[in-house]
Amino acid sequence: MQSSHPLRVYKFGGASVKDAAAIKNLQQILRQNPDGQPLVVVVSAMGKTTNALEHIFHLAHSGQDYSAPLAELRRFHLEAANGLLPAASLDASGVPKCGEGSGALAYLLQELGDRLATLTKGEYDRQYDQVVSFGELLATCIVAAATGAQWLDVRPLIRTDHSWREGRVDWATTERNVRDQLLPLLPKGVVLTQGFLGGTASGQTTTLGREGSDYTAAILAYCLNAESVTIWKDVAGLLNADPKIFPNTVRYPEISYQETIEMAYYGASVIHPKTIKPLAVRRIPLYVKSFVDSAAEGTKIHDCKHPALAPALIRKTDQCLISFESKDLTFISEENLEVIFGALAQARLKINLMQNSAISFSVCTDWHEYRLRKLLEQLREQFIIYYNTRLELYTIKNYTPEAIGELTQGRELLLEQRTRQTFQFVSQVRS
């Protein structure tokens, strides 16, 4: 059923639902939506819940005691629910009656405990997705109960393959599912669902990559041909740098899809890298606005032309610099590179920066100990391999000499690279 009103998609990240007070603020933003305007709301896990679940999962998977952090996670969510719902909503066990059936808070907490108790030693990434996904499920259960929105499980809608922790979307099936299952709910009121999550054809949960809730909003907007997507953040819009790291940031009032996707690719934390493409395909504008000041202008990301932008400063932490050298002093040829790239792909190590010389080839990747171990096992017979960990990768998009000087001053640079518009370097973490 199509509405005569244009559809909007809102996405709220972890900071905007971090506690009961934040969720009450979300309620105020939803009340500003015009009557009759169809609205789909995508919600992330509350605060640092994903980090907590990753820690709990690691303990459980390695056979260690996880009871204390699990109890703390349970207490955190119950406290938030109790701060939003009347005492009369408690069930016999003292758990707020958020949702029904598989969407109820008590059911989700019990299922999380059961999954942790039955983990096996293998299939780390698959089991990771089954456990860490509970952050979004718990958050949306509470937010839906507080706002009166319709709770919808996104996992049967967004169909992915079995690429655990980075599910690849089956777009045709997903679009059909979204139109068949989500669209008929819109005339009944706001539909609220989870970010970050998908599901396989066999019904197993997948995740779309860390911080993937932005991508979820874009997927749903694409499938529904939405009028716009708004991402609600704790900053004034899309800034040229993270204000927690860099002083004197500036806001971009508007910016093109192309500029934004490059900034996201290099690691700008405000937008997930995969978010822009589905929106650009259907020319759906993306707004980045502040949930602290919802009336402020924010940033509009769309198909536009604009003058030169202020340099974008981006930092990626937990980096690993890996160097491959030929054992017999032969050149690093295309054949050697084909082998290295193939091994990197199999180990699922994404290249953030690469550079070669006559007999060596270096890449900077995110640090994943077990993935690096797989890479070393595959290539150590063919290459001499060195690696450094605990590094940082800095990128200056639309660089100026002043920006380069300010960012590199006093740092030990292990590798640097300059193109027409971008300057990047890898450095040790300052002590």
CSV table of C-alpha atoms in Angstrom, one decimal:
chain,number,residue,atom,x,y,z
A,1,MET,CA,0.0,0.0,0.0
A,2,GLN,CA,1.5,3.3,-1.1
A,3,SER,CA,1.0,6.5,0.9
A,4,SER,CA,0.3,9.8,-0.7
A,5,HIS,CA,2.9,11.4,1.5
A,6,PRO,CA,6.6,11.1,0.8
A,7,LEU,CA,8.4,8.6,3.0
A,8,ARG,CA,11.3,9.5,5.3
A,9,VAL,CA,13.9,7.2,7.0
A,10,TYR,CA,15.6,8.3,10.3
A,11,LYS,CA,18.6,6.6,11.8
A,12,PHE,CA,19.6,7.0,15.4
A,13,GLY,CA,23.0,5.9,16.6
A,14,GLY,CA,24.1,4.5,19.9
A,15,ALA,CA,24.8,7.9,21.5
A,16,SER,CA,21.2,9.0,20.7
A,17,VAL,CA,19.7,6.0,22.6
A,18,LYS,CA,22.4,5.6,25.3
A,19,ASP,CA,20.0,5.8,28.2
A,20,ALA,CA,16.4,6.7,29.2
A,21,ALA,CA,17.0,10.5,28.9
A,22,ALA,CA,18.4,10.1,25.4
A,23,ILE,CA,15.4,7.9,24.3
A,24,LYS,CA,13.0,10.6,25.7
A,25,ASN,CA,14.9,13.1,23.4
A,26,LEU,CA,14.4,10.7,20.5
A,27,GLN,CA,10.7,10.7,21.3
A,28,GLN,CA,10.6,14.5,21.0
A,29,ILE,CA,12.3,14.3,17.6
A,30,LEU,CA,9.7,11.8,16.4
A,31,ARG,CA,6.9,14.0,17.5
A,32,GLN,CA,8.1,16.7,15.1
A,33,ASN,CA,7.4,14.4,12.2
A,34,PRO,CA,4.3,15.8,10.3
A,35,ASP,CA,1.0,13.8,10.8
A,36,GLY,CA,0.5,11.4,8.0
A,37,GLN,CA,4.2,11.4,7.0
A,38,PRO,CA,5.3,7.8,6.7
A,39,LEU,CA,8.4,7.2,8.8
A,40,VAL,CA,10.8,4.3,9.2
A,41,VAL,CA,13.2,4.6,12.1
A,42,VAL,CA,16.5,2.6,12.3
A,43,VAL,CA,18.1,2.2,15.7
A,44,SER,CA,21.5,1.1,16.8
A,45,ALA,CA,22.6,-0.7,20.0
A,46,MET,CA,22.5,1.5,23.1
A,47,GLY,CA,25.7,3.4,24.0
A,48,LYS,CA,28.6,1.1,24.1
A,49,THR,CA,26.5,-2.1,24.1
A,50,THR,CA,28.2,-3.5,20.9
A,51,ASN,CA,31.6,-3.2,22.6
A,52,ALA,CA,30.2,-5.0,25.7
A,53,LEU,CA,28.8,-7.8,23.7
A,54,GLU,CA,32.0,-8.3,21.8
A,55,HIS,CA,33.8,-8.6,25.1
A,56,ILE,CA,31.2,-11.0,26.5
A,57,PHE,CA,31.4,-13.1,23.3
A,58,HIS,CA,35.2,-13.3,23.4
A,59,LEU,CA,35.1,-14.5,27.0
A,60,ALA,CA,32.4,-17.1,26.2
A,61,HIS,CA,34.0,-18.3,23.0
A,62,SER,CA,37.4,-18.8,24.8
A,63,GLY,CA,35.8,-20.6,27.7
A,64,GLN,CA,36.2,-17.8,30.3
A,65,ASP,CA,33.7,-16.6,32.8
A,66,TYR,CA,31.4,-14.0,31.3
A,67,SER,CA,28.7,-13.9,34.0
A,68,ALA,CA,29.6,-10.5,35.5
A,69,PRO,CA,29.6,-8.5,32.2
A,70,LEU,CA,26.5,-10.3,31.1
A,71,ALA,CA,24.7,-9.4,34.3
A,72,GLU,CA,25.9,-5.7,33.9
A,73,LEU,CA,24.5,-5.7,30.3
A,74,ARG,CA,21.2,-7.0,31.6
A,75,ARG,CA,21.1,-4.5,34.4
A,76,PHE,CA,21.8,-1.6,32.0
A,77,HIS,CA,18.9,-2.4,29.7
A,78,LEU,CA,16.5,-3.1,32.5
A,79,GLU,CA,17.4,0.2,34.1
A,80,ALA,CA,16.8,2.1,30.8
A,81,ALA,CA,13.4,0.3,30.3
A,82,ASN,CA,12.4,1.0,33.9
A,83,GLY,CA,13.2,4.7,33.4
A,84,LEU,CA,10.8,4.9,30.4
A,85,LEU,CA,7.9,2.6,31.2
A,86,PRO,CA,5.4,2.7,34.1
A,87,ALA,CA,5.9,0.2,37.0
A,88,ALA,CA,2.6,-1.4,35.9
A,89,SER,CA,4.3,-2.7,32.8
A,90,LEU,CA,6.5,-5.1,34.7
A,91,ASP,CA,6.0,-8.8,34.2
A,92,ALA,CA,6.0,-11.4,37.1
A,93,SER,CA,9.8,-11.6,37.0
A,94,GLY,CA,10.3,-7.8,37.2
A,95,VAL,CA,11.2,-7.3,33.5
A,96,PRO,CA,9.3,-4.5,31.7
A,97,LYS,CA,6.9,-5.8,29.1
A,98,CYS,CA,8.6,-4.5,26.1
A,99,GLY,CA,7.1,-6.1,23.0
A,100,GLU,CA,5.5,-9.5,22.4
A,101,GLY,CA,6.7,-13.0,21.4
A,102,SER,CA,10.3,-13.0,20.0
A,103,GLY,CA,10.4,-9.2,20.3
A,104,ALA,CA,9.9,-9.1,24.0
A,105,LEU,CA,12.7,-7.9,26.3
A,106,ALA,CA,12.5,-11.0,28.6
A,107,TYR,CA,12.6,-13.3,25.6
A,108,LEU,CA,15.6,-11.6,24.0
A,109,LEU,CA,17.6,-11.6,27.3
A,110,GLN,CA,16.8,-15.3,27.8
A,111,GLU,CA,17.8,-16.1,24.2
A,112,LEU,CA,21.1,-14.2,24.5
A,113,GLY,CA,22.0,-16.2,27.6
A,114,ASP,CA,21.1,-19.5,25.8
A,115,ARG,CA,23.2,-18.7,22.8
A,116,LEU,CA,26.2,-17.8,25.0
A,117,ALA,CA,25.8,-21.0,26.9
A,118,THR,CA,25.9,-23.2,23.7
A,119,LEU,CA,28.9,-21.6,21.9
A,120,THR,CA,31.4,-24.0,20.3
A,121,LYS,CA,35.1,-23.5,19.7
A,122,GLY,CA,34.9,-23.1,15.9
A,123,GLU,CA,33.1,-20.7,13.5
A,124,TYR,CA,34.1,-17.6,15.3
A,125,ASP,CA,32.7,-15.1,12.9
A,126,ARG,CA,29.4,-16.9,12.4
A,127,GLN,CA,28.8,-17.1,16.2
A,128,TYR,CA,29.9,-13.5,16.6
A,129,ASP,CA,27.0,-12.4,14.4
A,130,GLN,CA,24.5,-14.5,16.4
A,131,VAL,CA,25.6,-12.9,19.7
A,132,VAL,CA,26.6,-9.3,18.9
A,133,SER,CA,23.3,-8.7,17.0
A,134,PHE,CA,21.4,-8.7,20.3
A,135,GLY,CA,22.5,-5.1,20.9
A,136,GLU,CA,20.2,-3.8,18.2
A,137,LEU,CA,17.4,-6.2,19.1
A,138,LEU,CA,17.4,-5.1,22.8
A,139,ALA,CA,17.6,-1.4,21.9
A,140,THR,CA,14.7,-1.5,19.5
A,141,CYS,CA,12.6,-3.5,21.8
A,142,ILE,CA,12.9,-0.8,24.5
A,143,VAL,CA,12.6,2.2,22.1
A,144,ALA,CA,9.5,0.8,20.4
A,145,ALA,CA,7.8,0.3,23.7
A,146,ALA,CA,8.7,3.8,24.8
A,147,THR,CA,7.5,5.5,21.6
A,148,GLY,CA,4.6,3.3,20.6
A,149,ALA,CA,6.2,2.6,17.3
A,150,GLN,CA,5.7,-0.8,15.5
A,151,TRP,CA,8.7,-3.1,16.2
A,152,LEU,CA,9.9,-4.9,13.1
A,153,ASP,CA,12.6,-7.6,12.9
A,154,VAL,CA,14.8,-6.5,10.0
A,155,ARG,CA,16.6,-9.9,9.7
A,156,PRO,CA,14.0,-11.6,7.5
A,157,LEU,CA,13.9,-8.5,5.3
A,158,ILE,CA,17.6,-7.7,4.5
A,159,ARG,CA,18.8,-10.9,2.8
A,160,THR,CA,22.6,-11.4,2.7
A,161,ASP,CA,25.0,-14.2,1.9
A,162,HIS,CA,27.1,-16.0,4.5
A,163,SER,CA,29.9,-13.4,4.7
A,164,TRP,CA,29.8,-13.3,8.5
A,165,ARG,CA,30.5,-9.8,10.0
A,166,GLU,CA,30.2,-8.2,6.6
A,167,GLY,CA,27.2,-9.7,4.9
A,168,ARG,CA,26.7,-8.9,1.2
A,169,VAL,CA,23.2,-7.8,0.3
A,170,ASP,CA,21.0,-9.7,-2.1
A,171,TRP,CA,19.3,-6.6,-3.5
A,172,ALA,CA,16.5,-8.1,-5.5
A,173,THR,CA,15.3,-10.4,-2.7
A,174,THR,CA,15.7,-7.6,-0.1
A,175,GLU,CA,13.7,-5.1,-2.1
A,176,ARG,CA,10.9,-7.6,-2.6
A,177,ASN,CA,10.9,-8.5,1.2
A,178,VAL,CA,10.9,-4.8,2.2
A,179,ARG,CA,8.0,-3.9,-0.1
A,180,ASP,CA,6.0,-6.9,0.9
A,181,GLN,CA,6.5,-6.8,4.7
A,182,LEU,CA,7.4,-3.2,5.6
A,183,LEU,CA,5.3,-1.1,3.3
A,184,PRO,CA,1.9,-2.4,4.5
A,185,LEU,CA,2.8,-1.3,8.1
A,186,LEU,CA,3.4,2.3,7.3
A,187,PRO,CA,-0.3,3.5,7.3
A,188,LYS,CA,-0.6,2.2,10.9
A,189,GLY,CA,2.2,4.5,12.2
A,190,VAL,CA,5.9,4.7,12.7
A,191,VAL,CA,7.9,1.5,11.9
A,192,LEU,CA,11.0,1.0,14.0
A,193,THR,CA,13.6,-1.6,13.2
A,194,GLN,CA,17.3,-2.5,13.8
A,195,GLY,CA,20.4,-1.3,12.0
A,196,PHE,CA,23.5,-3.4,11.4
A,197,LEU,CA,21.6,-6.7,10.9
A,198,GLY,CA,20.6,-9.0,8.1
A,199,GLY,CA,19.8,-12.6,7.6
A,200,THR,CA,20.6,-15.6,5.3
A,201,ALA,CA,18.1,-17.6,3.4
A,202,SER,CA,18.3,-20.3,6.1
A,203,GLY,CA,17.4,-17.7,8.8
A,204,GLN,CA,20.8,-17.2,10.4
A,205,THR,CA,21.7,-13.7,11.6
A,206,THR,CA,24.4,-11.7,9.8
A,207,THR,CA,25.9,-8.3,10.5
A,208,LEU,CA,26.7,-5.7,7.8
A,209,GLY,CA,30.0,-4.5,9.2
A,210,ARG,CA,30.9,-2.4,12.3
A,211,GLU,CA,28.8,0.8,12.5
A,212,GLY,CA,26.6,-0.6,9.7
A,213,SER,CA,23.3,1.0,10.9
A,214,ASP,CA,23.8,3.9,8.4
A,215,TYR,CA,23.9,1.3,5.7
A,216,THR,CA,20.7,-0.3,6.9
A,217,ALA,CA,18.9,3.1,6.6
A,218,ALA,CA,20.2,3.5,3.0
A,219,ILE,CA,19.1,-0.1,2.1
A,220,LEU,CA,15.6,0.5,3.3
A,221,ALA,CA,15.4,4.0,1.7
A,222,TYR,CA,16.6,2.5,-1.6
A,223,CYS,CA,14.0,-0.3,-1.5
A,224,LEU,CA,11.2,2.1,-0.6
A,225,ASN,CA,12.3,4.9,-2.9
A,226,ALA,CA,12.3,7.3,0.1
A,227,GLU,CA,12.2,11.1,-0.1
A,228,SER,CA,15.2,11.4,2.2
A,229,VAL,CA,17.3,9.8,4.9
A,230,THR,CA,18.3,11.6,8.1
A,231,ILE,CA,21.1,10.4,10.4
A,232,TRP,CA,20.9,11.9,13.9
A,233,LYS,CA,24.3,12.4,15.5
A,234,ASP,CA,25.9,14.1,18.5
A,235,VAL,CA,27.6,16.6,16.2
A,236,ALA,CA,26.2,19.6,14.2
A,237,GLY,CA,26.5,17.9,10.8
A,238,LEU,CA,29.2,16.4,8.6
A,239,LEU,CA,32.4,18.0,9.9
A,240,ASN,CA,35.8,18.2,8.3
A,241,ALA,CA,37.2,16.2,11.3
A,242,ASP,CA,36.2,14.5,14.5
A,243,PRO,CA,35.9,17.2,17.2
A,244,LYS,CA,37.0,14.7,19.9
A,245,ILE,CA,40.4,14.4,18.1
A,246,PHE,CA,41.0,17.6,16.2
A,247,PRO,CA,40.4,21.2,17.3
A,248,ASN,CA,38.7,24.0,15.3
A,249,THR,CA,36.5,21.8,13.1
A,250,VAL,CA,34.2,23.2,10.5
A,251,ARG,CA,30.8,22.0,9.2
A,252,TYR,CA,30.1,21.4,5.6
A,253,PRO,CA,26.6,22.9,4.8
A,254,GLU,CA,26.3,20.7,1.8
A,255,ILE,CA,28.6,18.1,0.1
A,256,SER,CA,28.4,15.9,-2.9
A,257,TYR,CA,27.9,12.1,-2.9
A,258,GLN,CA,31.4,11.7,-4.4
A,259,GLU,CA,33.2,13.7,-1.8
A,260,THR,CA,31.4,12.0,1.0
A,261,ILE,CA,32.0,8.4,-0.2
A,262,GLU,CA,35.7,9.1,-0.4
A,263,MET,CA,35.8,10.5,3.1
A,264,ALA,CA,33.9,7.5,4.4
A,265,TYR,CA,36.2,5.1,2.5
A,266,TYR,CA,39.2,6.7,4.2
A,267,GLY,CA,37.6,6.2,7.6
A,268,ALA,CA,35.5,9.3,8.5
A,269,SER,CA,33.4,8.0,11.3
A,270,VAL,CA,30.3,10.0,10.7
A,271,ILE,CA,29.1,7.9,7.7
A,272,HIS,CA,29.4,4.1,7.1
A,273,PRO,CA,31.4,3.6,3.7
A,274,LYS,CA,28.6,1.6,2.0
A,275,THR,CA,25.8,4.1,2.8
A,276,ILE,CA,26.2,6.5,-0.1
A,277,LYS,CA,26.0,4.3,-3.2
A,278,PRO,CA,22.3,3.1,-2.8
A,279,LEU,CA,21.2,6.7,-2.1
A,280,ALA,CA,23.1,8.1,-5.0
A,281,VAL,CA,21.7,5.6,-7.4
A,282,ARG,CA,18.2,6.8,-6.6
A,283,ARG,CA,19.2,10.4,-5.9
A,284,ILE,CA,17.9,10.3,-2.3
A,285,PRO,CA,19.4,13.1,-0.2
A,286,LEU,CA,21.1,12.3,3.1
A,287,TYR,CA,20.9,14.8,6.0
A,288,VAL,CA,23.2,14.6,8.9
A,289,LYS,CA,21.7,16.5,11.9
A,290,SER,CA,22.2,16.9,15.6
A,291,PHE,CA,19.9,15.2,18.0
A,292,VAL,CA,21.0,17.8,20.6
A,293,ASP,CA,19.7,20.6,18.4
A,294,SER,CA,17.2,19.1,16.0
A,295,ALA,CA,16.3,22.5,14.5
A,296,ALA,CA,19.8,23.3,13.4
A,297,GLU,CA,20.7,23.2,9.7
A,298,GLY,CA,23.1,20.2,9.7
A,299,THR,CA,24.5,19.0,6.4
A,300,LYS,CA,22.9,17.9,3.1
A,301,ILE,CA,24.6,15.3,1.1
A,302,HIS,CA,23.3,15.1,-2.4
A,303,ASP,CA,24.2,15.4,-6.1
A,304,CYS,CA,25.7,18.9,-6.2
A,305,LYS,CA,28.6,21.1,-7.2
A,306,HIS,CA,30.4,23.1,-4.6
A,307,PRO,CA,33.7,25.2,-4.3
A,308,ALA,CA,36.8,23.8,-2.7
A,309,LEU,CA,36.2,22.3,0.7
A,310,ALA,CA,38.1,22.7,3.9
A,311,PRO,CA,40.7,19.8,4.3
A,312,ALA,CA,39.1,16.7,5.8
A,313,LEU,CA,41.3,15.2,8.6
A,314,ILE,CA,40.7,11.5,9.3
A,315,ARG,CA,42.4,9.2,11.7
A,316,LYS,CA,42.1,5.4,11.8
A,317,THR,CA,43.5,3.6,14.8
A,318,ASP,CA,44.5,0.0,15.5
A,319,GLN,CA,46.3,-0.3,12.2
A,320,CYS,CA,48.9,-2.9,11.0
A,321,LEU,CA,51.6,-2.2,8.5
A,322,ILE,CA,52.6,-5.4,6.6
A,323,SER,CA,55.6,-5.6,4.3
A,324,PHE,CA,56.3,-8.4,1.9
A,325,GLU,CA,59.8,-9.0,0.4
A,326,SER,CA,60.8,-11.5,-2.2
A,327,LYS,CA,63.2,-14.1,-0.8
A,328,ASP,CA,65.5,-14.2,-3.9
A,329,LEU,CA,65.8,-10.4,-4.6
A,330,THR,CA,63.5,-10.7,-7.6
A,331,PHE,CA,61.2,-7.8,-8.4
A,332,ILE,CA,57.7,-7.6,-6.9
A,333,SER,CA,56.0,-8.4,-10.1
A,334,GLU,CA,52.4,-8.5,-11.2
A,335,GLU,CA,52.4,-12.2,-10.5
A,336,ASN,CA,53.6,-11.7,-7.0
A,337,LEU,CA,51.0,-9.0,-6.4
A,338,GLU,CA,48.3,-11.3,-7.6
A,339,VAL,CA,49.3,-13.9,-5.0
A,340,ILE,CA,49.4,-11.3,-2.2
A,341,PHE,CA,46.1,-9.7,-3.1
A,342,GLY,CA,44.5,-13.1,-3.3
A,343,ALA,CA,45.8,-14.0,0.2
A,344,LEU,CA,44.6,-10.7,1.6
A,345,ALA,CA,41.1,-11.3,0.2
A,346,GLN,CA,41.0,-14.8,1.6
A,347,ALA,CA,42.1,-13.5,5.0
A,348,ARG,CA,39.5,-10.7,4.7
A,349,LEU,CA,42.0,-8.0,5.4
A,350,LYS,CA,41.0,-4.7,3.8
A,351,ILE,CA,43.8,-2.6,2.4
A,352,ASN,CA,43.7,1.0,3.6
A,353,LEU,CA,47.0,2.1,2.0
A,354,MET,CA,49.5,0.3,-0.2
A,355,GLN,CA,53.0,1.1,-1.7
A,356,ASN,CA,55.6,-0.9,-3.5
A,357,SER,CA,59.4,-0.7,-4.2
A,358,ALA,CA,61.6,-2.9,-6.4
A,359,ILE,CA,61.6,-5.9,-4.0
A,360,SER,CA,59.0,-5.1,-1.4
A,361,PHE,CA,55.3,-4.4,-1.1
A,362,SER,CA,53.6,-2.8,1.9
A,363,VAL,CA,50.0,-2.5,2.9
A,364,CYS,CA,48.3,-0.9,5.9
A,365,THR,CA,45.2,-2.8,7.1
A,366,ASP,CA,43.0,-2.8,10.2
A,367,TRP,CA,44.5,-5.0,12.9
A,368,HIS,CA,42.9,-8.4,13.2
A,369,GLU,CA,45.2,-10.9,14.9
A,370,TYR,CA,43.6,-14.1,13.7
A,371,ARG,CA,43.2,-12.8,10.2
A,372,LEU,CA,46.8,-11.8,10.1
A,373,ARG,CA,47.8,-15.2,11.3
A,374,LYS,CA,45.9,-16.8,8.4
A,375,LEU,CA,47.8,-14.5,6.0
A,376,LEU,CA,51.2,-15.3,7.4
A,377,GLU,CA,50.5,-19.1,7.2
A,378,GLN,CA,49.6,-18.8,3.6
A,379,LEU,CA,52.5,-16.5,2.4
A,380,ARG,CA,55.5,-17.1,4.7
A,381,GLU,CA,56.9,-19.8,2.4
A,382,GLN,CA,57.0,-17.4,-0.6
A,383,PHE,CA,57.9,-14.1,1.1
A,384,ILE,CA,59.8,-12.5,3.9
A,385,ILE,CA,57.1,-10.8,5.9
A,386,TYR,CA,57.4,-8.0,8.5
A,387,TYR,CA,54.6,-6.3,10.4
A,388,ASN,CA,54.1,-3.5,12.9
A,389,THR,CA,51.0,-3.1,15.0
A,390,ARG,CA,49.4,-0.4,17.2
A,391,LEU,CA,49.7,2.2,14.4
A,392,GLU,CA,47.6,5.0,13.2
A,393,LEU,CA,46.7,6.0,9.6
A,394,TYR,CA,46.0,9.7,8.9
A,395,THR,CA,44.4,10.9,5.8
A,396,ILE,CA,44.0,14.6,4.6
A,397,LYS,CA,41.5,14.9,1.9
A,398,ASN,CA,41.8,18.1,-0.2
A,399,TYR,CA,45.1,18.7,1.6
A,400,THR,CA,47.0,22.0,1.9
A,401,PRO,CA,50.7,22.5,2.9
A,402,GLU,CA,49.5,24.0,6.2
A,403,ALA,CA,47.3,20.9,7.0
A,404,ILE,CA,50.2,18.5,6.2
A,405,GLY,CA,52.6,20.4,8.4
A,406,GLU,CA,50.2,20.6,11.3
A,407,LEU,CA,49.3,16.9,11.3
A,408,THR,CA,52.8,15.5,10.7
A,409,GLN,CA,54.7,17.7,13.1
A,410,GLY,CA,56.4,15.7,15.8
A,411,ARG,CA,55.3,12.3,14.5
A,412,GLU,CA,57.4,9.4,13.3
A,413,LEU,CA,56.2,8.5,9.8
A,414,LEU,CA,56.6,4.9,8.8
A,415,LEU,CA,55.0,5.3,5.3
A,416,GLU,CA,53.6,8.3,3.5
A,417,GLN,CA,51.8,8.8,0.1
A,418,ARG,CA,50.5,11.8,-1.8
A,419,THR,CA,48.1,12.0,-4.7
A,420,ARG,CA,46.5,15.0,-6.4
A,421,GLN,CA,43.9,15.5,-3.6
A,422,THR,CA,44.9,13.1,-0.8
A,423,PHE,CA,47.9,12.9,1.6
A,424,GLN,CA,48.2,9.8,3.8
A,425,PHE,CA,50.7,8.6,6.3
A,426,VAL,CA,51.2,5.8,8.8
A,427,SER,CA,52.7,6.6,12.2
A,428,GLN,CA,53.4,5.2,15.6
A,429,VAL,CA,51.0,6.0,18.3
A,430,ARG,CA,52.2,8.9,20.5
A,431,SER,CA,53.1,7.8,24.0
